[in-house]
mmCIF file of C-alpha atoms and ligand atoms in Angstrom:
data_model
loop_
_atom_site.group_PDB
_atom_site.id
_atom_site.type_symbol
_atom_site.label_atom_id
_atom_site.label_comp_id
_atom_site.label_asym_id
_atom_site.label_seq_id
_atom_site.Cartn_x
_atom_site.Cartn_y
_atom_site.Cartn_z
ATOM 1 C CA UNK A 1 18.842 -22.107 -24.159
ATOM 2 C CA UNK A 2 16.509 -20.397 -21.656
ATOM 3 C CA UNK A 3 13.900 -18.018 -23.063
ATOM 4 C CA UNK A 4 12.757 -14.722 -21.553
ATOM 5 C CA UNK A 5 9.781 -12.575 -22.487
ATOM 6 C CA UNK A 6 9.579 -8.916 -21.573
ATOM 7 C CA UNK A 7 6.687 -6.464 -21.579
ATOM 8 C CA UNK A 8 5.661 -3.023 -20.351
ATOM 9 C CA UNK A 9 2.182 -2.567 -18.910
ATOM 10 C CA UNK A 10 -0.224 0.147 -17.713
ATOM 11 C CA UNK A 11 0.630 3.830 -17.934
ATOM 12 C CA UNK A 12 3.964 4.440 -19.621
ATOM 13 C CA UNK A 13 6.676 6.083 -17.535
ATOM 14 C CA UNK A 14 9.964 7.774 -18.472
ATOM 15 C CA UNK A 15 12.754 5.262 -17.891
ATOM 16 C CA UNK A 16 10.834 2.217 -19.124
ATOM 17 C CA UNK A 17 13.116 2.136 -22.164
ATOM 18 C CA UNK A 18 16.205 2.195 -19.949
ATOM 19 C CA UNK A 19 14.783 -0.794 -18.073
ATOM 20 C CA UNK A 20 14.029 -2.631 -21.335
ATOM 21 C CA UNK A 21 17.606 -2.029 -22.483
ATOM 22 C CA UNK A 22 19.063 -3.280 -19.195
ATOM 23 C CA UNK A 23 16.896 -6.417 -19.148
ATOM 24 C CA UNK A 24 17.577 -7.317 -22.790
ATOM 25 C CA UNK A 25 21.324 -6.789 -22.658
ATOM 26 C CA UNK A 26 21.819 -8.524 -19.283
ATOM 27 C CA UNK A 27 19.751 -11.505 -20.416
ATOM 28 C CA UNK A 28 21.669 -11.777 -23.694
ATOM 29 C CA UNK A 29 24.970 -11.571 -21.802
ATOM 30 C CA UNK A 30 23.826 -14.553 -19.719
ATOM 31 C CA UNK A 31 23.018 -16.558 -22.858
ATOM 32 C CA UNK A 32 19.217 -16.168 -22.598
ATOM 33 C CA UNK A 33 17.045 -15.757 -25.713
ATOM 34 C CA UNK A 34 14.804 -12.656 -25.469
ATOM 35 C CA UNK A 35 11.426 -11.895 -26.982
ATOM 36 C CA UNK A 36 9.584 -8.607 -26.509
ATOM 37 C CA UNK A 37 5.812 -8.657 -26.065
ATOM 38 C CA UNK A 38 4.161 -5.612 -27.647
ATOM 39 C CA UNK A 39 1.259 -3.723 -26.054
ATOM 40 C CA UNK A 40 1.571 -5.135 -22.547
ATOM 41 C CA UNK A 41 -0.891 -7.721 -21.273
ATOM 42 C CA UNK A 42 -3.064 -7.290 -24.387
ATOM 43 C CA UNK A 43 -0.096 -8.381 -26.498
ATOM 44 C CA UNK A 44 0.548 -11.318 -24.179
ATOM 45 C CA UNK A 45 -3.039 -12.497 -24.754
ATOM 46 C CA UNK A 46 -2.610 -12.121 -28.510
ATOM 47 C CA UNK A 47 0.905 -13.617 -28.636
ATOM 48 C CA UNK A 48 2.210 -10.397 -30.212
ATOM 49 C CA UNK A 49 5.946 -10.986 -29.839
ATOM 50 C CA UNK A 50 9.179 -9.890 -31.511
ATOM 51 C CA UNK A 51 12.669 -11.326 -31.307
ATOM 52 C CA UNK A 52 15.073 -8.939 -29.541
ATOM 53 C CA UNK A 53 18.828 -8.583 -29.824
ATOM 54 C CA UNK A 54 21.317 -6.054 -28.534
ATOM 55 C CA UNK A 55 20.637 -3.668 -31.431
ATOM 56 C CA UNK A 56 16.855 -3.758 -30.782
ATOM 57 C CA UNK A 57 17.538 -1.616 -27.726
ATOM 58 C CA UNK A 58 20.189 0.719 -29.147
ATOM 59 C CA UNK A 59 19.617 4.484 -28.827
ATOM 60 C CA UNK A 60 16.507 4.231 -26.677
ATOM 61 C CA UNK A 61 17.785 5.174 -23.237
ATOM 62 C CA UNK A 62 16.962 8.876 -23.601
ATOM 63 C CA UNK A 63 13.463 8.298 -24.974
ATOM 64 C CA UNK A 64 10.253 8.652 -22.950
ATOM 65 C CA UNK A 65 7.385 6.205 -23.460
ATOM 66 C CA UNK A 66 8.082 2.553 -24.222
ATOM 67 C CA UNK A 67 9.362 1.090 -27.492
ATOM 68 C CA UNK A 68 7.344 -2.063 -26.718
ATOM 69 C CA UNK A 69 4.122 -0.056 -26.361
ATOM 70 C CA UNK A 70 1.753 -0.712 -23.475
ATOM 71 C CA UNK A 71 -1.942 -1.085 -22.690
ATOM 72 C CA UNK A 72 -4.561 -1.058 -19.982
ATOM 73 C CA UNK A 73 -5.993 -4.543 -20.380
ATOM 74 C CA UNK A 74 -9.403 -5.187 -18.818
ATOM 75 C CA UNK A 75 -9.501 -8.869 -19.878
ATOM 76 C CA UNK A 76 -6.492 -9.532 -17.686
ATOM 77 C CA UNK A 77 -8.553 -8.920 -14.548
ATOM 78 C CA UNK A 78 -10.211 -12.353 -14.697
ATOM 79 C CA UNK A 79 -8.776 -15.888 -14.724
ATOM 80 C CA UNK A 80 -10.676 -16.714 -17.930
ATOM 81 C CA UNK A 81 -9.351 -13.514 -19.487
ATOM 82 C CA UNK A 82 -5.766 -14.440 -18.597
ATOM 83 C CA UNK A 83 -6.041 -18.007 -19.956
ATOM 84 C CA UNK A 84 -4.677 -17.183 -23.455
ATOM 85 C CA UNK A 85 -1.593 -15.621 -21.815
ATOM 86 C CA UNK A 86 -0.974 -18.788 -19.794
ATOM 87 C CA UNK A 87 -1.360 -20.833 -22.986
ATOM 88 C CA UNK A 88 1.004 -18.583 -24.943
ATOM 89 C CA UNK A 89 3.748 -18.747 -22.287
ATOM 90 C CA UNK A 90 3.433 -22.544 -22.251
ATOM 91 C CA UNK A 91 3.355 -22.980 -26.036
ATOM 92 C CA UNK A 92 6.240 -20.554 -26.668
ATOM 93 C CA UNK A 93 8.214 -22.311 -23.875
ATOM 94 C CA UNK A 94 8.935 -19.073 -22.025
ATOM 95 C CA UNK A 95 11.013 -19.757 -18.903
ATOM 96 C CA UNK A 96 11.074 -16.204 -17.555
ATOM 97 C CA UNK A 97 8.746 -13.213 -17.834
ATOM 98 C CA UNK A 98 9.798 -9.691 -16.849
ATOM 99 C CA UNK A 99 6.904 -7.269 -16.420
ATOM 100 C CA UNK A 100 7.655 -3.555 -16.207
ATOM 101 C CA UNK A 101 4.733 -1.607 -14.733
ATOM 102 C CA UNK A 102 2.960 -0.040 -11.782
ATOM 103 C CA UNK A 103 0.360 -0.792 -9.159
ATOM 104 C CA UNK A 104 -2.476 -1.834 -11.487
ATOM 105 C CA UNK A 105 -0.093 -4.150 -13.335
ATOM 106 C CA UNK A 106 0.873 -5.756 -10.029
ATOM 107 C CA UNK A 107 -2.625 -7.238 -9.729
ATOM 108 C CA UNK A 108 -2.197 -8.982 -13.089
ATOM 109 C CA UNK A 109 1.413 -10.078 -12.431
ATOM 110 C CA UNK A 110 0.506 -11.623 -9.068
ATOM 111 C CA UNK A 111 -2.513 -13.454 -10.474
ATOM 112 C CA UNK A 112 -0.640 -14.722 -13.530
ATOM 113 C CA UNK A 113 2.243 -16.011 -11.389
ATOM 114 C CA UNK A 114 -0.197 -18.415 -9.711
ATOM 115 C CA UNK A 115 -1.417 -19.794 -13.026
ATOM 116 C CA UNK A 116 1.768 -20.400 -15.048
ATOM 117 C CA UNK A 117 5.012 -22.366 -14.767
ATOM 118 C CA UNK A 118 6.902 -19.365 -16.177
ATOM 119 C CA UNK A 119 8.907 -17.534 -13.501
ATOM 120 C CA UNK A 120 7.820 -13.913 -13.184
ATOM 121 C CA UNK A 121 9.405 -10.769 -11.788
ATOM 122 C CA UNK A 122 8.024 -7.249 -11.919
ATOM 123 C CA UNK A 123 10.124 -4.117 -12.200
ATOM 124 C CA UNK A 124 8.151 -1.241 -10.610
ATOM 125 C CA UNK A 125 7.622 1.566 -13.082
ATOM 126 C CA UNK A 126 4.954 4.250 -12.843
ATOM 127 C CA UNK A 127 5.068 7.998 -12.418
ATOM 128 C CA UNK A 128 2.745 7.625 -9.394
ATOM 129 C CA UNK A 129 5.408 5.926 -7.180
ATOM 130 C CA UNK A 130 2.675 3.880 -5.508
ATOM 131 C CA UNK A 131 4.255 0.421 -5.598
ATOM 132 C CA UNK A 132 5.018 -1.259 -2.285
ATOM 133 C CA UNK A 133 8.552 -2.690 -1.970
ATOM 134 C CA UNK A 134 10.622 0.125 -3.428
ATOM 135 C CA UNK A 135 11.481 3.641 -2.311
ATOM 136 C CA UNK A 136 11.018 4.924 -5.846
ATOM 137 C CA UNK A 137 9.438 3.606 -9.014
ATOM 138 C CA UNK A 138 11.000 4.225 -12.416
ATOM 139 C CA UNK A 139 9.485 7.402 -13.910
ATOM 140 C CA UNK A 140 8.600 9.160 -10.669
ATOM 141 C CA UNK A 141 11.678 11.385 -10.558
ATOM 142 C CA UNK A 142 11.167 12.564 -14.142
ATOM 143 C CA UNK A 143 7.467 13.267 -13.557
ATOM 144 C CA UNK A 144 8.209 15.288 -10.420
ATOM 145 C CA UNK A 145 10.778 17.341 -12.283
ATOM 146 C CA UNK A 146 8.377 17.930 -15.182
ATOM 147 C CA UNK A 147 5.711 19.103 -12.725
ATOM 148 C CA UNK A 148 8.255 21.261 -10.934
ATOM 149 C CA UNK A 149 9.335 22.935 -14.154
ATOM 150 C CA UNK A 150 5.688 23.844 -14.816
ATOM 151 C CA UNK A 151 5.166 25.109 -11.250
ATOM 152 C CA UNK A 152 8.254 27.325 -11.541
ATOM 153 C CA UNK A 153 6.826 28.858 -14.727
ATOM 154 C CA UNK A 154 3.425 29.342 -13.110
ATOM 155 C CA UNK A 155 5.164 31.086 -10.209
ATOM 156 C CA UNK A 156 6.473 33.775 -12.606
ATOM 157 C CA UNK A 157 2.989 34.760 -13.711
ATOM 158 C CA UNK A 158 1.410 34.233 -10.272
ATOM 159 C CA UNK A 159 3.979 36.575 -8.714
ATOM 160 C CA UNK A 160 3.508 39.222 -11.401
ATOM 161 C CA UNK A 161 -0.255 39.381 -10.866
ATOM 162 C CA UNK A 162 -0.359 38.533 -7.104
ATOM 163 C CA UNK A 163 -2.420 35.504 -7.969
ATOM 164 C CA UNK A 164 -3.676 32.327 -6.393
ATOM 165 C CA UNK A 165 -3.094 29.196 -8.469
ATOM 166 C CA UNK A 166 -4.252 25.634 -8.073
ATOM 167 C CA UNK A 167 -1.960 23.301 -9.997
ATOM 168 C CA UNK A 168 -3.237 19.777 -10.528
ATOM 169 C CA UNK A 169 -0.693 17.010 -10.895
ATOM 170 C CA UNK A 170 -1.184 13.298 -11.651
ATOM 171 C CA UNK A 171 -1.627 10.653 -8.986
ATOM 172 C CA UNK A 172 -4.872 8.739 -9.200
ATOM 173 C CA UNK A 173 -4.743 7.273 -5.722
ATOM 174 C CA UNK A 174 -1.468 8.618 -4.404
ATOM 175 C CA UNK A 175 -0.005 11.989 -3.492
ATOM 176 C CA UNK A 176 3.698 11.283 -4.032
ATOM 177 C CA UNK A 177 4.080 13.562 -7.078
ATOM 178 C CA UNK A 178 2.028 16.344 -5.480
ATOM 179 C CA UNK A 179 3.986 16.242 -2.240
ATOM 180 C CA UNK A 180 7.466 16.309 -3.767
ATOM 181 C CA UNK A 181 6.644 18.814 -6.519
ATOM 182 C CA UNK A 182 4.790 20.944 -3.968
ATOM 183 C CA UNK A 183 7.683 21.061 -1.520
ATOM 184 C CA UNK A 184 10.271 21.677 -4.218
ATOM 185 C CA UNK A 185 8.030 24.274 -5.889
ATOM 186 C CA UNK A 186 7.391 26.286 -2.696
ATOM 187 C CA UNK A 187 3.661 25.564 -2.530
ATOM 188 C CA UNK A 188 1.626 27.000 0.330
ATOM 189 C CA UNK A 189 -0.492 23.853 0.557
ATOM 190 C CA UNK A 190 -0.526 20.393 -1.005
ATOM 191 C CA UNK A 191 -3.764 18.429 -1.278
ATOM 192 C CA UNK A 192 -3.342 14.660 -1.493
ATOM 193 C CA UNK A 193 -5.693 11.668 -1.297
ATOM 194 C CA UNK A 194 -3.881 10.290 1.783
ATOM 195 C CA UNK A 195 -5.005 13.261 3.906
ATOM 196 C CA UNK A 196 -8.553 14.558 4.277
ATOM 197 C CA UNK A 197 -8.468 18.330 4.173
ATOM 198 C CA UNK A 198 -10.641 20.761 6.007
ATOM 199 C CA UNK A 199 -11.672 23.349 3.420
ATOM 200 C CA UNK A 200 -12.171 26.091 6.029
ATOM 201 C CA UNK A 201 -8.634 25.526 7.230
ATOM 202 C CA UNK A 202 -7.272 25.527 3.679
ATOM 203 C CA UNK A 203 -9.087 28.764 2.869
ATOM 204 C CA UNK A 204 -7.738 30.411 6.035
ATOM 205 C CA UNK A 205 -4.217 29.270 5.225
ATOM 206 C CA UNK A 206 -4.445 30.817 1.747
ATOM 207 C CA UNK A 207 -5.890 34.073 3.086
ATOM 208 C CA UNK A 208 -3.157 34.218 5.751
ATOM 209 C CA UNK A 209 -0.484 33.679 3.103
ATOM 210 C CA UNK A 210 -1.689 36.765 1.188
ATOM 211 C CA UNK A 211 -1.945 38.739 4.461
ATOM 212 C CA UNK A 212 1.685 37.872 5.214
ATOM 213 C CA UNK A 213 2.564 39.529 1.913
ATOM 214 C CA UNK A 214 2.924 36.527 -0.381
ATOM 215 C CA UNK A 215 2.842 37.576 -4.012
ATOM 216 C CA UNK A 216 2.445 34.129 -5.534
ATOM 217 C CA UNK A 217 0.240 31.644 -3.760
ATOM 218 C CA UNK A 218 0.430 28.157 -5.235
ATOM 219 C CA UNK A 219 -1.475 25.108 -4.021
ATOM 220 C CA UNK A 220 -0.675 21.749 -5.589
ATOM 221 C CA UNK A 221 -3.579 19.315 -5.890
ATOM 222 C CA UNK A 222 -3.198 15.598 -6.625
ATOM 223 C CA UNK A 223 -5.807 14.604 -9.227
ATOM 224 C CA UNK A 224 -7.065 11.839 -6.919
ATOM 225 C CA UNK A 225 -7.623 14.192 -3.993
ATOM 226 C CA UNK A 226 -11.329 14.621 -4.739
ATOM 227 C CA UNK A 227 -13.816 14.343 -7.612
ATOM 228 C CA UNK A 228 -13.448 17.433 -9.766
ATOM 229 C CA UNK A 229 -9.801 17.862 -8.747
ATOM 230 C CA UNK A 230 -8.272 21.342 -8.737
ATOM 231 C CA UNK A 231 -11.308 22.990 -10.384
ATOM 232 C CA UNK A 232 -13.490 21.799 -7.509
ATOM 233 C CA UNK A 233 -10.989 23.049 -4.921
ATOM 234 C CA UNK A 234 -10.850 26.460 -6.632
ATOM 235 C CA UNK A 235 -14.657 26.635 -6.599
ATOM 236 C CA UNK A 236 -14.887 25.776 -2.912
ATOM 237 C CA UNK A 237 -12.163 28.241 -1.914
ATOM 238 C CA UNK A 238 -13.866 30.980 -3.955
ATOM 239 C CA UNK A 239 -17.153 30.251 -2.167
ATOM 240 C CA UNK A 240 -15.481 30.478 1.244
ATOM 241 C CA UNK A 241 -13.158 33.441 0.656
ATOM 242 C CA UNK A 242 -14.281 35.244 -2.481
ATOM 243 C CA UNK A 243 -10.735 34.817 -3.810
ATOM 244 C CA UNK A 244 -10.291 34.497 -7.560
ATOM 245 C CA UNK A 245 -7.812 31.955 -8.791
ATOM 246 C CA UNK A 246 -6.444 30.246 -11.865
ATOM 247 C CA UNK A 247 -6.305 26.485 -12.353
ATOM 248 C CA UNK A 248 -3.676 24.622 -14.338
ATOM 249 C CA UNK A 249 -3.986 20.887 -15.013
ATOM 250 C CA UNK A 250 -0.602 19.419 -15.918
ATOM 251 C CA UNK A 251 -2.081 16.078 -17.013
ATOM 252 C CA UNK A 252 -0.223 13.806 -19.396
ATOM 253 C CA UNK A 253 2.713 16.192 -19.878
ATOM 254 C CA UNK A 254 4.032 14.496 -16.716
ATOM 255 C CA UNK A 255 4.116 11.092 -18.393
ATOM 256 C CA UNK A 256 6.335 12.096 -21.299
ATOM 257 C CA UNK A 257 9.853 13.340 -21.832
ATOM 258 C CA UNK A 258 13.390 12.136 -21.520
ATOM 259 C CA UNK A 259 14.057 10.296 -18.232
ATOM 260 C CA UNK A 260 16.271 11.961 -15.624
ATOM 261 C CA UNK A 261 19.633 10.423 -14.727
ATOM 262 C CA UNK A 262 18.096 9.121 -11.483
ATOM 263 C CA UNK A 263 15.367 7.263 -13.355
ATOM 264 C CA UNK A 264 17.831 5.819 -15.880
ATOM 265 C CA UNK A 265 20.219 4.594 -13.187
ATOM 266 C CA UNK A 266 17.353 3.090 -11.162
ATOM 267 C CA UNK A 267 16.034 1.362 -14.297
ATOM 268 C CA UNK A 268 19.439 -0.146 -15.027
ATOM 269 C CA UNK A 269 19.929 -1.337 -11.433
ATOM 270 C CA UNK A 270 16.484 -2.956 -11.301
ATOM 271 C CA UNK A 271 16.759 -4.391 -14.829
ATOM 272 C CA UNK A 272 20.034 -6.151 -14.040
ATOM 273 C CA UNK A 273 18.737 -7.316 -10.648
ATOM 274 C CA UNK A 274 15.619 -8.766 -12.322
ATOM 275 C CA UNK A 275 17.713 -11.109 -14.463
ATOM 276 C CA UNK A 276 20.000 -12.072 -11.578
ATOM 277 C CA UNK A 277 16.935 -12.822 -9.434
ATOM 278 C CA UNK A 278 15.430 -15.108 -12.068
ATOM 279 C CA UNK A 279 18.739 -16.921 -12.580
ATOM 280 C CA UNK A 280 18.928 -17.507 -8.829
ATOM 281 C CA UNK A 281 15.652 -19.406 -9.153
ATOM 282 C CA UNK A 282 13.412 -16.845 -7.469
ATOM 283 C CA UNK A 283 9.872 -16.370 -8.698
ATOM 284 C CA UNK A 284 6.890 -14.055 -8.258
ATOM 285 C CA UNK A 285 8.665 -11.042 -6.770
ATOM 286 C CA UNK A 286 8.860 -7.284 -7.275
ATOM 287 C CA UNK A 287 12.432 -6.026 -7.555
ATOM 288 C CA UNK A 288 12.818 -2.750 -5.683
ATOM 289 C CA UNK A 289 15.431 -0.528 -4.136
ATOM 290 C CA UNK A 290 15.047 0.368 -0.456
ATOM 291 C CA UNK A 291 17.684 2.568 1.212
ATOM 292 C CA UNK A 292 20.090 1.865 -1.662
ATOM 293 C CA UNK A 293 19.764 -1.934 -1.428
ATOM 294 C CA UNK A 294 18.053 -4.253 -3.896
ATOM 295 C CA UNK A 295 15.011 -5.789 -2.219
ATOM 296 C CA UNK A 296 12.741 -8.581 -3.451
ATOM 297 C CA UNK A 297 9.135 -8.523 -2.247
ATOM 298 C CA UNK A 298 6.643 -11.302 -3.060
ATOM 299 C CA UNK A 299 4.143 -10.109 -5.689
ATOM 300 C CA UNK A 300 1.265 -11.102 -3.410
ATOM 301 C CA UNK A 301 2.625 -9.015 -0.526
ATOM 302 C CA UNK A 302 3.252 -6.005 -2.784
ATOM 303 C CA UNK A 303 -0.275 -6.325 -4.171
ATOM 304 C CA UNK A 304 -1.814 -6.350 -0.707
ATOM 305 C CA UNK A 305 0.207 -3.635 1.016
ATOM 306 C CA UNK A 306 -0.210 0.077 0.429
ATOM 307 C CA UNK A 307 2.934 2.148 0.157
ATOM 308 C CA UNK A 308 2.893 4.913 2.752
ATOM 309 C CA UNK A 309 4.069 8.379 1.926
ATOM 310 C CA UNK A 310 6.429 10.249 4.194
ATOM 311 C CA UNK A 311 4.226 12.350 6.474
ATOM 312 C CA UNK A 312 7.331 14.118 7.744
ATOM 313 C CA UNK A 313 7.473 15.826 4.320
ATOM 314 C CA UNK A 314 3.995 17.249 4.945
ATOM 315 C CA UNK A 315 5.266 18.805 8.181
ATOM 316 C CA UNK A 316 8.324 20.193 6.395
ATOM 317 C CA UNK A 317 6.140 21.849 3.778
ATOM 318 C CA UNK A 318 4.143 23.640 6.476
ATOM 319 C CA UNK A 319 7.307 24.699 8.289
ATOM 320 C CA UNK A 320 8.973 26.342 5.297
ATOM 321 C CA UNK A 321 6.040 27.658 3.263
ATOM 322 C CA UNK A 322 6.565 31.087 4.848
HETATM 323 O O1 F6P B 401 0.254 5.858 -14.954
HETATM 324 C C1 F6P B 401 -0.290 6.487 -13.844
HETATM 325 C C2 F6P B 401 -1.205 7.585 -14.298
HETATM 326 O O2 F6P B 401 -0.509 8.559 -15.041
HETATM 327 C C3 F6P B 401 -1.981 8.230 -13.162
HETATM 328 O O3 F6P B 401 -1.267 9.252 -12.514
HETATM 329 C C4 F6P B 401 -3.190 8.747 -13.887
HETATM 330 O O4 F6P B 401 -4.283 8.871 -13.028
HETATM 331 C C5 F6P B 401 -3.446 7.694 -14.912
HETATM 332 O O5 F6P B 401 -2.209 7.063 -15.146
HETATM 333 C C6 F6P B 401 -4.012 8.174 -16.217
HETATM 334 O O6 F6P B 401 -4.218 7.069 -17.032
HETATM 335 P P1 F6P B 401 -4.620 7.144 -18.557
HETATM 336 O O7 F6P B 401 -3.427 7.697 -19.317
HETATM 337 O O8 F6P B 401 -4.914 5.753 -18.927
HETATM 338 O O9 F6P B 401 -5.780 8.061 -18.649
#
């Protein structure tokens, strides 16, 4: 009987549980034994595993977070640090390893795949959406909708007091959440790490928006846009324009909550495809969905390439911000 290990790694993301459920149940249906590794790569180093059956994943689809727990594991960055994981996979005779995680995790998955006989696939899951090889990562849609819900609420108070708001959303090195939540939330401007802003231009755009009669002026800032994030932007705009503003940092609220239908369906598609890929003998790939099709990208390629955001969306935002 083949044996599969499964873990979640890095920042948790809504929909990870749906992916766990899909992987476990598809593997069991194919006659594969399944063990869950707790606490991500740290658990893999420590051999912290549990046996999983169909009931282990019952009633979890609607839950945020990950029932397997996760970790940010510094030891995993070096070959020596990863050695106990290689030894565990060998000793426990693990044929397949499914890793559910984001861009940081990809570094570890790619490195580990070169050091072990165990076949590895990664299912991309992070709220940041910054994994190459898939249009969307599991958790992104939920995070955008959580941010949007907050922006809509902020709009009520901004409108009532004719106020300028800077809303900071997550995205350490990527502006995907900021761009989508900003467009959907009717932001005047979106500040993202992929684009270097001119603060004079930004200040003029905000002043013009008020001159045109805007009652609520919302700018969405990706946390990775600059050191100091939205507070720094507010300070600089105040210095240039004299305009008072309020800052709201959405932070970890975006990581929690029940996954949207889109995230659950994506998680199920990718979870099933992960098992099929392994059974077809493929190894060391990220399973993604591009234009509605399942796509397999080598881990090494996904690690090296940076996912580009859609600059057309930036143009759209400018066109319709009014
Ligand atoms: O998982 C991605 C992410 O939420 C980023 O958007 C954010 O910068 C980071 O994780 C925060 O990580 P932590 O919860 O470890 O502080």
